[in-house]
PDB file of C-alpha atoms in Angstrom:
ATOM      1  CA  UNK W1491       0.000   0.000   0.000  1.00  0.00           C
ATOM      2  CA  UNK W1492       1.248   3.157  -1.245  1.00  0.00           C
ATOM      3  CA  UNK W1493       2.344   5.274   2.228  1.00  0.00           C
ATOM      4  CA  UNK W1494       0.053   8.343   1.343  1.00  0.00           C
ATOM      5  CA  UNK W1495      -2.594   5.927   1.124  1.00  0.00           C
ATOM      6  CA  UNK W1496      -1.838   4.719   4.825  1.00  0.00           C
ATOM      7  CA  UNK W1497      -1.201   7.884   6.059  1.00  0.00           C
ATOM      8  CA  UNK W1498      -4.848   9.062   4.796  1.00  0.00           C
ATOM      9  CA  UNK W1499      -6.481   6.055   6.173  1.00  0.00           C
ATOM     10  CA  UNK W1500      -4.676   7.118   9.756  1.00  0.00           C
ATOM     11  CA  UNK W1501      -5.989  11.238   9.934  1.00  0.00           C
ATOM     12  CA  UNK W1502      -9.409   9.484   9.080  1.00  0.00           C
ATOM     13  CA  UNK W1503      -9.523   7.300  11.139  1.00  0.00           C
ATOM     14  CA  UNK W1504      -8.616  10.004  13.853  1.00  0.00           C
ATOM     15  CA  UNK W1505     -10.818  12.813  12.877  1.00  0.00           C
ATOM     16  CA  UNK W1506     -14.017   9.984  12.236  1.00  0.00           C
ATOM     17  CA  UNK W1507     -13.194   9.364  15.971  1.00  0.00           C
ATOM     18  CA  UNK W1508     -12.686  12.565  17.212  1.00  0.00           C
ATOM     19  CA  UNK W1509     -15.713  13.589  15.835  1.00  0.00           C
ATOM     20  CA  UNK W1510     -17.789  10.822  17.176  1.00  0.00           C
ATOM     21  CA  UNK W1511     -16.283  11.603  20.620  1.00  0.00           C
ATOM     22  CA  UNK W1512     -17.442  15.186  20.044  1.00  0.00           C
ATOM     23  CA  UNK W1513     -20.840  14.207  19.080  1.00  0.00           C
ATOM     24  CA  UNK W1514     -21.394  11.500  21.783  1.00  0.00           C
ATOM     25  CA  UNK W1515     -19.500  13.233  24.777  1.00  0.00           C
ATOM     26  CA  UNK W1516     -19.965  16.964  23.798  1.00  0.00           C
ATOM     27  CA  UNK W1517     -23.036  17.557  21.974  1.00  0.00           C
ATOM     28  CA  UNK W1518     -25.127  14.244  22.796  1.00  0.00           C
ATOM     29  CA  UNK W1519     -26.822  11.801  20.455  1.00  0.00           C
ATOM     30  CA  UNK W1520     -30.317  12.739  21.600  1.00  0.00           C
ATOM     31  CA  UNK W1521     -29.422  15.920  21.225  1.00  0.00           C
ATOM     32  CA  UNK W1522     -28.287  15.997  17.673  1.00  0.00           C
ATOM     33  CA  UNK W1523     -31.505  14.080  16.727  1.00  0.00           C
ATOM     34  CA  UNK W1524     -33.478  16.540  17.493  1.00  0.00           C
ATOM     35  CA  UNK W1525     -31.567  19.093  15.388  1.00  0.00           C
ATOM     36  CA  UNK W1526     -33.162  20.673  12.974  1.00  0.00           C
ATOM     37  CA  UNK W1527     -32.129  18.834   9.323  1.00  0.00           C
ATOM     38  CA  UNK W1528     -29.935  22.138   8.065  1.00  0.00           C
ATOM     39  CA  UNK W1529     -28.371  22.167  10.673  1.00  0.00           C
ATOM     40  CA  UNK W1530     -27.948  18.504  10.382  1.00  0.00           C
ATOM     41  CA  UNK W1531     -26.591  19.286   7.096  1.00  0.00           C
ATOM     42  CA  UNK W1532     -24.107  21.535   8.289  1.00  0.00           C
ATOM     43  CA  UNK W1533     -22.665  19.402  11.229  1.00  0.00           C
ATOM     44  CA  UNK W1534     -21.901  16.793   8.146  1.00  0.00           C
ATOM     45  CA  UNK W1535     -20.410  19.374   6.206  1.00  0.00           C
ATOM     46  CA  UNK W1536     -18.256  20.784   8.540  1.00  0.00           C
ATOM     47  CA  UNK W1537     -17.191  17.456   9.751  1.00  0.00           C
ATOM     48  CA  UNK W1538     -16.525  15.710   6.233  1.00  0.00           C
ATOM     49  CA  UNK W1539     -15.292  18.569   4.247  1.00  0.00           C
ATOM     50  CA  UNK W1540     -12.185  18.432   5.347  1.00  0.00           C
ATOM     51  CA  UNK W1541     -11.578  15.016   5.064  1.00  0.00           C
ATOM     52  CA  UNK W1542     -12.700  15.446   1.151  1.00  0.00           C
ATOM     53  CA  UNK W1543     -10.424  18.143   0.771  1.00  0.00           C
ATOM     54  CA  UNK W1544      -7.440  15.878   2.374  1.00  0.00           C
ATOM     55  CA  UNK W1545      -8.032  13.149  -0.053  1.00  0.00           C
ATOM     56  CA  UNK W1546      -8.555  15.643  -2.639  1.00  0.00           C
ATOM     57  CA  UNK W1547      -4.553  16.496  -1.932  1.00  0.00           C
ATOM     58  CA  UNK W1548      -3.546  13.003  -2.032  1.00  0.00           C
ATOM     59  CA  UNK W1549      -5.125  12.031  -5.008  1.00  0.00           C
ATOM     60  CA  UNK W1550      -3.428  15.060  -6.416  1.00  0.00           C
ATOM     61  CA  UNK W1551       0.247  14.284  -5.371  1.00  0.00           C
ATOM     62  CA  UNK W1552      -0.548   9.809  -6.266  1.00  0.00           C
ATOM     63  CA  UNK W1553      -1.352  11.363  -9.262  1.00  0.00           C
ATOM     64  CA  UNK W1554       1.679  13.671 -10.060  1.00  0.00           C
ATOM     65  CA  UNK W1555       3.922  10.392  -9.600  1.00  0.00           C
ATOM     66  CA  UNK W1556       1.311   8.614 -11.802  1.00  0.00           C
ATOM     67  CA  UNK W1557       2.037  11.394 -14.283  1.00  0.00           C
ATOM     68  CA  UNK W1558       5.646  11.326 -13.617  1.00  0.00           C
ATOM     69  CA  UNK W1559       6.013   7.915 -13.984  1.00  0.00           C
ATOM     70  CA  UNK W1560       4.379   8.036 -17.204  1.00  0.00           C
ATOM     71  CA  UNK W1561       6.147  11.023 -18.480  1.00  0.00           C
ATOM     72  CA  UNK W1562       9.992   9.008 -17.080  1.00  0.00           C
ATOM     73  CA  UNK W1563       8.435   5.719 -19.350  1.00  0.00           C
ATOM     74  CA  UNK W1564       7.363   7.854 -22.204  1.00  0.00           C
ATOM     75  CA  UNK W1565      11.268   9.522 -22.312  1.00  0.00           C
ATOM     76  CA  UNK W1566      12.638   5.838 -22.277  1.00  0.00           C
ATOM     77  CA  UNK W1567      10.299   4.930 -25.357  1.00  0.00           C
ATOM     78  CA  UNK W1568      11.582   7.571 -27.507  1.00  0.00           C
ATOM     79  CA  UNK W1569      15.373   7.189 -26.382  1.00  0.00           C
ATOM     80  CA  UNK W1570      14.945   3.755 -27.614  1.00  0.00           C
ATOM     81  CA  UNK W1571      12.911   4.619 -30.560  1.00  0.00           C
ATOM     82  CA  UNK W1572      15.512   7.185 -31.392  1.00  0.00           C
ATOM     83  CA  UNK W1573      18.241   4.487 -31.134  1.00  0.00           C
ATOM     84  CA  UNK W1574      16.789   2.394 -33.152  1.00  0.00           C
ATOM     85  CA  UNK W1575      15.972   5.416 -35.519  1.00  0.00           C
ATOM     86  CA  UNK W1576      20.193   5.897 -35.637  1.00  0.00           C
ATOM     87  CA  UNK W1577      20.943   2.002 -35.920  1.00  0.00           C
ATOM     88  CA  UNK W1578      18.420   1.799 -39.321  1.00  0.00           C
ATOM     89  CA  UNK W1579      19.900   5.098 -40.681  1.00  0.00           C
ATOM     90  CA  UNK W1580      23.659   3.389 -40.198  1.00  0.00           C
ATOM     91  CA  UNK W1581      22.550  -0.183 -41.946  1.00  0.00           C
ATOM     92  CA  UNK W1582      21.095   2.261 -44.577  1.00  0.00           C
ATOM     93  CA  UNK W1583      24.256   4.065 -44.880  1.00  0.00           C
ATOM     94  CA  UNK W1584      26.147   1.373 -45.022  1.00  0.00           C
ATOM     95  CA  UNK W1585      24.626  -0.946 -48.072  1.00  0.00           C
ATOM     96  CA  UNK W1586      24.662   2.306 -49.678  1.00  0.00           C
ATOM     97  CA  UNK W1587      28.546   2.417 -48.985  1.00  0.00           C
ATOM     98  CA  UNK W1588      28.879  -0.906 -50.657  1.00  0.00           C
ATOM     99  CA  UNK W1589      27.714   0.759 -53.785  1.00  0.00           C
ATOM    100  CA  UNK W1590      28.962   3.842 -54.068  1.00  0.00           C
ATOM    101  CA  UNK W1591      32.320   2.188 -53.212  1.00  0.00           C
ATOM    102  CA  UNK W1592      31.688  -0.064 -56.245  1.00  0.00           C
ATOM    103  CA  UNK W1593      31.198   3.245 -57.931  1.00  0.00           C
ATOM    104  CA  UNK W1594      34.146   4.808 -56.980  1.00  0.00           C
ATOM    105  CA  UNK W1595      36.266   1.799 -58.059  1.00  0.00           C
ATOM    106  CA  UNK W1596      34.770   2.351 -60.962  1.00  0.00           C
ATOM    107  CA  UNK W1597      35.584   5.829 -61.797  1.00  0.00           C
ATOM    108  CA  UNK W1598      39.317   5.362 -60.253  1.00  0.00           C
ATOM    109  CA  UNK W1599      39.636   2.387 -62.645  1.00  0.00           C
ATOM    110  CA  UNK W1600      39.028   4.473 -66.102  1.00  0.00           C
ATOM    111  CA  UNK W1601      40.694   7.482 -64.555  1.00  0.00           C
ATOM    112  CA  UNK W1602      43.729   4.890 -64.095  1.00  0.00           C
ATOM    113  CA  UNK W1603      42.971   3.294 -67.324  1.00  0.00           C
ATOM    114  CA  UNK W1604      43.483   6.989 -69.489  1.00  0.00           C
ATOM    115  CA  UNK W1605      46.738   7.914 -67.419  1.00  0.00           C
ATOM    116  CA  UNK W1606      48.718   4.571 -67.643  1.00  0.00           C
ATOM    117  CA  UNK W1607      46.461   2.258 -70.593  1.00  0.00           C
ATOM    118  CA  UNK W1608      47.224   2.457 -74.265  1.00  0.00           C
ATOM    119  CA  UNK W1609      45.834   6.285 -74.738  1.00  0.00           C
ATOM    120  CA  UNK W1610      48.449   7.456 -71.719  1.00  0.00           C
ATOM    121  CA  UNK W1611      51.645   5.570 -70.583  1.00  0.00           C
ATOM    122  CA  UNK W1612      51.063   2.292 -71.690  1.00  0.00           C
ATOM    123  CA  UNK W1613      52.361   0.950 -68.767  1.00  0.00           C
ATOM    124  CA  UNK W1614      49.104  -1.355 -68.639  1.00  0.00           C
ATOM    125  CA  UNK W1615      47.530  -3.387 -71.700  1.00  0.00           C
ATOM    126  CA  UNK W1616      43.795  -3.667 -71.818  1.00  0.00           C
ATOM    127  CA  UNK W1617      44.296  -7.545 -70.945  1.00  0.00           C
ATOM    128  CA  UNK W1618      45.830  -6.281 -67.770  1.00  0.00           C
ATOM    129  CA  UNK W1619      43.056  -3.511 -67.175  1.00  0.00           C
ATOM    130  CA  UNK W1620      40.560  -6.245 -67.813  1.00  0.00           C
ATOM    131  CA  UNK W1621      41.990  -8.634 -64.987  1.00  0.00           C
ATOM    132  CA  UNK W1622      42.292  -6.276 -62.048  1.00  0.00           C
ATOM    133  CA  UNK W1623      38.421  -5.475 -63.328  1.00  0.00           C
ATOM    134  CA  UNK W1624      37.401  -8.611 -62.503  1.00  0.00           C
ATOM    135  CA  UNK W1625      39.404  -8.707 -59.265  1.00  0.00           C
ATOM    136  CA  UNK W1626      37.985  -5.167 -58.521  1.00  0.00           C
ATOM    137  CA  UNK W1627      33.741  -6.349 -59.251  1.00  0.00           C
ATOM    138  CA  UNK W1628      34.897  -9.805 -57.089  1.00  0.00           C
ATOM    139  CA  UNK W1629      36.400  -9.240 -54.017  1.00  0.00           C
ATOM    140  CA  UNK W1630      38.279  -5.964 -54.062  1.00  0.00           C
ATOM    141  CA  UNK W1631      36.295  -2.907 -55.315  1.00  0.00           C
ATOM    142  CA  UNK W1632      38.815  -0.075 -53.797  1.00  0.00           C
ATOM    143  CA  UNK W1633      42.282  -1.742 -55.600  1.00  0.00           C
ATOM    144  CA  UNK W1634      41.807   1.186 -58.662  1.00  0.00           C
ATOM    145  CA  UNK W1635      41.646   4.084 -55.994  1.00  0.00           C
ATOM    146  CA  UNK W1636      45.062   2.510 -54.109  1.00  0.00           C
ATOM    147  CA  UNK W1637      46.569   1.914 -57.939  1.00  0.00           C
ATOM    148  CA  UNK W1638      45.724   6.161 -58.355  1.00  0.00           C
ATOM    149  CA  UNK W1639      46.738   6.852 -54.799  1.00  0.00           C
ATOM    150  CA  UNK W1640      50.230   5.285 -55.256  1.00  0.00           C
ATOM    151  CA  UNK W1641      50.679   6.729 -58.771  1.00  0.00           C
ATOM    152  CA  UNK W1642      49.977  10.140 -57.546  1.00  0.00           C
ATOM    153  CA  UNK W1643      52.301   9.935 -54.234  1.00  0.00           C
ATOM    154  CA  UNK W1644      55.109   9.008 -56.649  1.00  0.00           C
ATOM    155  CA  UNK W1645      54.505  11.868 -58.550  1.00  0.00           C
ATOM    156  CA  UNK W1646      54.427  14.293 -55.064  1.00  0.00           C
ATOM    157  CA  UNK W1647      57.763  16.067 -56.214  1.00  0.00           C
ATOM    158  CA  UNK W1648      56.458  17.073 -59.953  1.00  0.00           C
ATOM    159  CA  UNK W1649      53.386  18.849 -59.683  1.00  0.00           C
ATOM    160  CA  UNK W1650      53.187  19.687 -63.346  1.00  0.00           C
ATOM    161  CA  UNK W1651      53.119  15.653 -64.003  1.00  0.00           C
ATOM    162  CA  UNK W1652      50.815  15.331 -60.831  1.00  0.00           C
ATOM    163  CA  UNK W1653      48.320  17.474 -62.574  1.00  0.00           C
ATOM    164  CA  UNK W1654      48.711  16.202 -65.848  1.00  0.00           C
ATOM    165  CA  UNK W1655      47.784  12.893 -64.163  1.00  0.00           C
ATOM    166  CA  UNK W1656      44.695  14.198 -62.451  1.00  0.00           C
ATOM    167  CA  UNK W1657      43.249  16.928 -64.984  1.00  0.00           C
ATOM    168  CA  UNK W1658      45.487  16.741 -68.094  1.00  0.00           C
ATOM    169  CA  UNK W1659      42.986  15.947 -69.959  1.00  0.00           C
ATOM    170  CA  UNK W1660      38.956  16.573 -70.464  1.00  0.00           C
ATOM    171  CA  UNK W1661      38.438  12.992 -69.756  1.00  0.00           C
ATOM    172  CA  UNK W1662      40.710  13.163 -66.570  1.00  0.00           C
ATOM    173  CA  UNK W1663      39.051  16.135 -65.213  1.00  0.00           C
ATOM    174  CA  UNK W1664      36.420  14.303 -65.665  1.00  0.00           C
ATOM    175  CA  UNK W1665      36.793  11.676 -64.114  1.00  0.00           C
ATOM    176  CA  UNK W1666      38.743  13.649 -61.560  1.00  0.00           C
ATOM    177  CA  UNK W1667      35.295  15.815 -60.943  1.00  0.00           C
ATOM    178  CA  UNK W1668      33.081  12.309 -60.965  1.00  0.00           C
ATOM    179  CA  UNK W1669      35.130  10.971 -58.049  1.00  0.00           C
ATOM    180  CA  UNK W1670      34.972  14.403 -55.810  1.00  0.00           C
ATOM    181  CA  UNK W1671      31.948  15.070 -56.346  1.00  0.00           C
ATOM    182  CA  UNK W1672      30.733  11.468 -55.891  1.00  0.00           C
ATOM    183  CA  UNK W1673      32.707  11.074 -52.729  1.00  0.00           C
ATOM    184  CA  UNK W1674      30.685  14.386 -51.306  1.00  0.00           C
ATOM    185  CA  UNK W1675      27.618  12.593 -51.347  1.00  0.00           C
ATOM    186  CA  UNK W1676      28.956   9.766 -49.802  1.00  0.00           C
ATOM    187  CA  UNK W1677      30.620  11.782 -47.117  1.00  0.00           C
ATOM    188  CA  UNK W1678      27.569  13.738 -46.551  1.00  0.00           C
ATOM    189  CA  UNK W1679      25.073  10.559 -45.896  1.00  0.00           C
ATOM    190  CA  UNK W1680      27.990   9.739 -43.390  1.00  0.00           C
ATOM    191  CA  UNK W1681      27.783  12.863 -41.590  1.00  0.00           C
ATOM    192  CA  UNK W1682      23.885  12.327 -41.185  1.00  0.00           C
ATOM    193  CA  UNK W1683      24.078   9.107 -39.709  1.00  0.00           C
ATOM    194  CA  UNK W1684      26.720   9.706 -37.550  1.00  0.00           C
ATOM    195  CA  UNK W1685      26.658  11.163 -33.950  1.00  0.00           C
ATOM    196  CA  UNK W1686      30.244  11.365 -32.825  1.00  0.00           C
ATOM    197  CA  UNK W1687      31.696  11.936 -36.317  1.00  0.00           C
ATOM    198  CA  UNK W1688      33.217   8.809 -36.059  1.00  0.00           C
ATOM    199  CA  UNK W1689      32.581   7.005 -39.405  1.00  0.00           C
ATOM    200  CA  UNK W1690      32.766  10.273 -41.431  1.00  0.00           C
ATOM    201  CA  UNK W1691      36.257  10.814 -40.167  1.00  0.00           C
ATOM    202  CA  UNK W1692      36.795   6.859 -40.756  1.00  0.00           C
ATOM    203  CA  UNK W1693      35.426   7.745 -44.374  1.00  0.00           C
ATOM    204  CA  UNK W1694      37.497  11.018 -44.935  1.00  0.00           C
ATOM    205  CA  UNK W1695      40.916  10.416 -43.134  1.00  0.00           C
ATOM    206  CA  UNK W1696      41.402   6.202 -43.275  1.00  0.00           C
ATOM    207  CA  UNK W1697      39.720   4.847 -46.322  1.00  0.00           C
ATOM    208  CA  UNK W1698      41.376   4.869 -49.972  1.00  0.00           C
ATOM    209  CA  UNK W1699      38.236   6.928 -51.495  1.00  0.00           C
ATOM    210  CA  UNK W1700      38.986   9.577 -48.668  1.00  0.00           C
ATOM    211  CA  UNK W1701      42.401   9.516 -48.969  1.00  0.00           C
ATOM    212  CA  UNK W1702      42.341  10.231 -52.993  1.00  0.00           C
ATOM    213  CA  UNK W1703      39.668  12.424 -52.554  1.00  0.00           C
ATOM    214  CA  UNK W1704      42.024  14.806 -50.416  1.00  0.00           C
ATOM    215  CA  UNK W1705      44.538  14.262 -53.122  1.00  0.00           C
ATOM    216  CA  UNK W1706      42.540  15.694 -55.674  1.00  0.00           C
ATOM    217  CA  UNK W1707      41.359  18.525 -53.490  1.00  0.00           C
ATOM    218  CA  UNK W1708      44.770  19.618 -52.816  1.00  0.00           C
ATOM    219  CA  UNK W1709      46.289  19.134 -56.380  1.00  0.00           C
ATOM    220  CA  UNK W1710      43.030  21.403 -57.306  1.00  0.00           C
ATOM    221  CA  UNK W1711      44.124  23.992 -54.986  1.00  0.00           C
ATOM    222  CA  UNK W1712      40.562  23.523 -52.992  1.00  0.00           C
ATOM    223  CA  UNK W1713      41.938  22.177 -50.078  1.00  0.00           C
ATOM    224  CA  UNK W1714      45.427  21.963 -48.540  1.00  0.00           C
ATOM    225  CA  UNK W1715      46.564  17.992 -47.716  1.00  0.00           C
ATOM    226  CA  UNK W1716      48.770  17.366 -44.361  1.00  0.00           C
ATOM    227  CA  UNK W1717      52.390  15.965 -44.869  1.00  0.00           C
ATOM    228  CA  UNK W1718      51.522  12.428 -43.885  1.00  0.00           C
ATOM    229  CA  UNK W1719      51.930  11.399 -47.558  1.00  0.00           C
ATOM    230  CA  UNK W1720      54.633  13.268 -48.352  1.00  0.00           C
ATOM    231  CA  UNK W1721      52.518  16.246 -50.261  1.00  0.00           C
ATOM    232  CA  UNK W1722      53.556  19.530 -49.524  1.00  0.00           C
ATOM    233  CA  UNK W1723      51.049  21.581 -47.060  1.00  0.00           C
ATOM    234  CA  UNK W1724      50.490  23.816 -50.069  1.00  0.00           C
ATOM    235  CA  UNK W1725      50.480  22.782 -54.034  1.00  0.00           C
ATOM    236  CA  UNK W1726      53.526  24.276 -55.525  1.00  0.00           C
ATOM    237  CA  UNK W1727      51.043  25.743 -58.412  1.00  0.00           C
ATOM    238  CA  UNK W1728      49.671  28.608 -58.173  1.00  0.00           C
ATOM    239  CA  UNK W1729      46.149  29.219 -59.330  1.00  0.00           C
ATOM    240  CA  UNK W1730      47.078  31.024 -62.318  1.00  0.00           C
ATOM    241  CA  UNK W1731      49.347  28.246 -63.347  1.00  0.00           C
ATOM    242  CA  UNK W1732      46.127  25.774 -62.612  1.00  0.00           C
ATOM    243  CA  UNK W1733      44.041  27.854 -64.615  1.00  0.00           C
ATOM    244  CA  UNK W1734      46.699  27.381 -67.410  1.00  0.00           C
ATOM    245  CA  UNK W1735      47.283  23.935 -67.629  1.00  0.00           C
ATOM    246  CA  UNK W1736      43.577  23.719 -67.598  1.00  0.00           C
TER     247      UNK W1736
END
C-alpha cells in the first residue's frame, strides 16, 4: 500500500473518531436528533469537508507520480525509438557504402585506365586492365583508388606531371570531378548518420576513397593535404598556373 494511502487512512480514522467523541460526549446523540435537518446538514459538512479536501490532496500528489512515472516511461520509449531510428539510418548508410564504393572503383579504374592504358603511358595493356576489373567487381572494389593513390604519391615532387595525371585531360578532369563530387555525397550521408563523427572521419581520413579524394582537393588547390603522404602543405602551383594547364 502506497504510504500516502496509509497515512490518509490514519488522519481518518482520527478525525471519524474525534468527531464521534465530540458528538457522543460533547453535543449528545439525543441531542443531535433533534436538530433541525440544516443544521444537520451543516454538522456533516463541517465534519466531512475536510476530510474530502485531504483526499482531494492526495489524489493530487498519487497522481503527479502517476504522471511522472508516465512522463519518465514515455522519455525511455523515444530514447529507444531514437536508437533504433540511428541504428536503421547506419545499416542504410552502409549498403549504400557498398555501392557507391563499387562506384568509386569504378571511376578510379578508367581514370587509371586513361593515365597509364594504351591512350596514356602504356604501362598497362587492356588484358591487364581487364583482370584487375574482374578482381575489382569480385572481391576488391577499392584496388583502382590505391593503384591512383600510389601513382599520384610518386609523382608528389612534380606537380606539373601530378596534374597532368589528375586533370590533363577533359576525360581526366572528368573523371577527376566524378570521383569528388561522388565522394561528397557519400561523405555527406555519413555525416547524417553519424553522432560522434566517427565514421565520417573513418570515411574522410582512413579509407582509400577519402584519402584520394584529399589528393585531388589539394592538387586542385581547394583544399590543402597534411604531410603524412609526403605532399607539400600547399600545391607548388599557383592558381594562375592551374588555370593554365587547364
Amino acid at each position: 500500500m502506497d504510504w500516502r494511502i496509509a497515512f490518509g487512512l490514519v488522519i481518518t480514522t482520527a478525525w471519524i473518531t474525534a468527531g464521534l467523541f465530540y458528538l457522543l460526549g460533547i453535543v449528545g446523540w439525543t441531542n443531535f436528533l433533534y436538530l433541525p435537518t440544516a443544521d444537520i446538514g451543516s454538522f456533516l459538512e463541517g465534519a466531512f469537508a475536510p476530510l474530502a479536501f485531504f483526499w482531494l490532496v492526495i489524489g493530487h500528489f498519487m497522481q503527479q507520480k502517476e504522471i511522472a512515472a508516465n512522463t519518465r516511461a514515455i522519455s525511455i520509449q523515444e530514447q529507444s525509438a531514437r536508437r533504433l531510428e540511428v541504428h536503421s539510418q547506419r545499416d542504410s548508410y552502409f549498403k549504400l557504402h557498398e555501392l557507391v564504393q563499387d562506384q568509386l572503383g569504378s571511376i578510379a579504374g578508367f581514370h587509371y585506365m586513361s593515365v597509364c592504358g594504351p591512350t596514356g603511358t602504356g604501362a598497362i595493356t587492356a588484358e591487364e586492365f581487364s583482370s584487375t576489373r574482374n578482381q575489382a567487381a569480385g572481391s576488391d572494389p577499392a584496388i583502382f583508388i590505391r593503384k591512383m593513390i600510389a601513382l599520384t604519391v610518386s609523382q608528389r615532387e612534380n606537380p606539373e606531371e601530378l596534374h597532368e595525371t589528375l586533370f590533363g585531360t577533359a576525360i581526366r578532369q572528368r573523371h577527376s570531378d566524378n570521383f569528388a563530387r561522388t565522394f561528397e555525397k557519400l561523405f555527406g550521408s555519413a555525416q547524417a548518420v553519424d553522432t560522434d563523427e566517427m565514421i565520417a572521419d573513418a570515411l574522410l581520413n582512413a579509407s582509400a576513397a577519402g584519402i584520394f579524394y584529399r589528393i585531388i582537393q589539394h592538387v586542385s588547390g581547394e583544399k590543402e593535404i597534411d604531410q603524412l603522404m609526403g605532399f607539400p602543405l600547399q600545391s607548388d602551383l599557383s592558381s594562375e598556373e592551374l588555370k593554365k594547364m587547364d
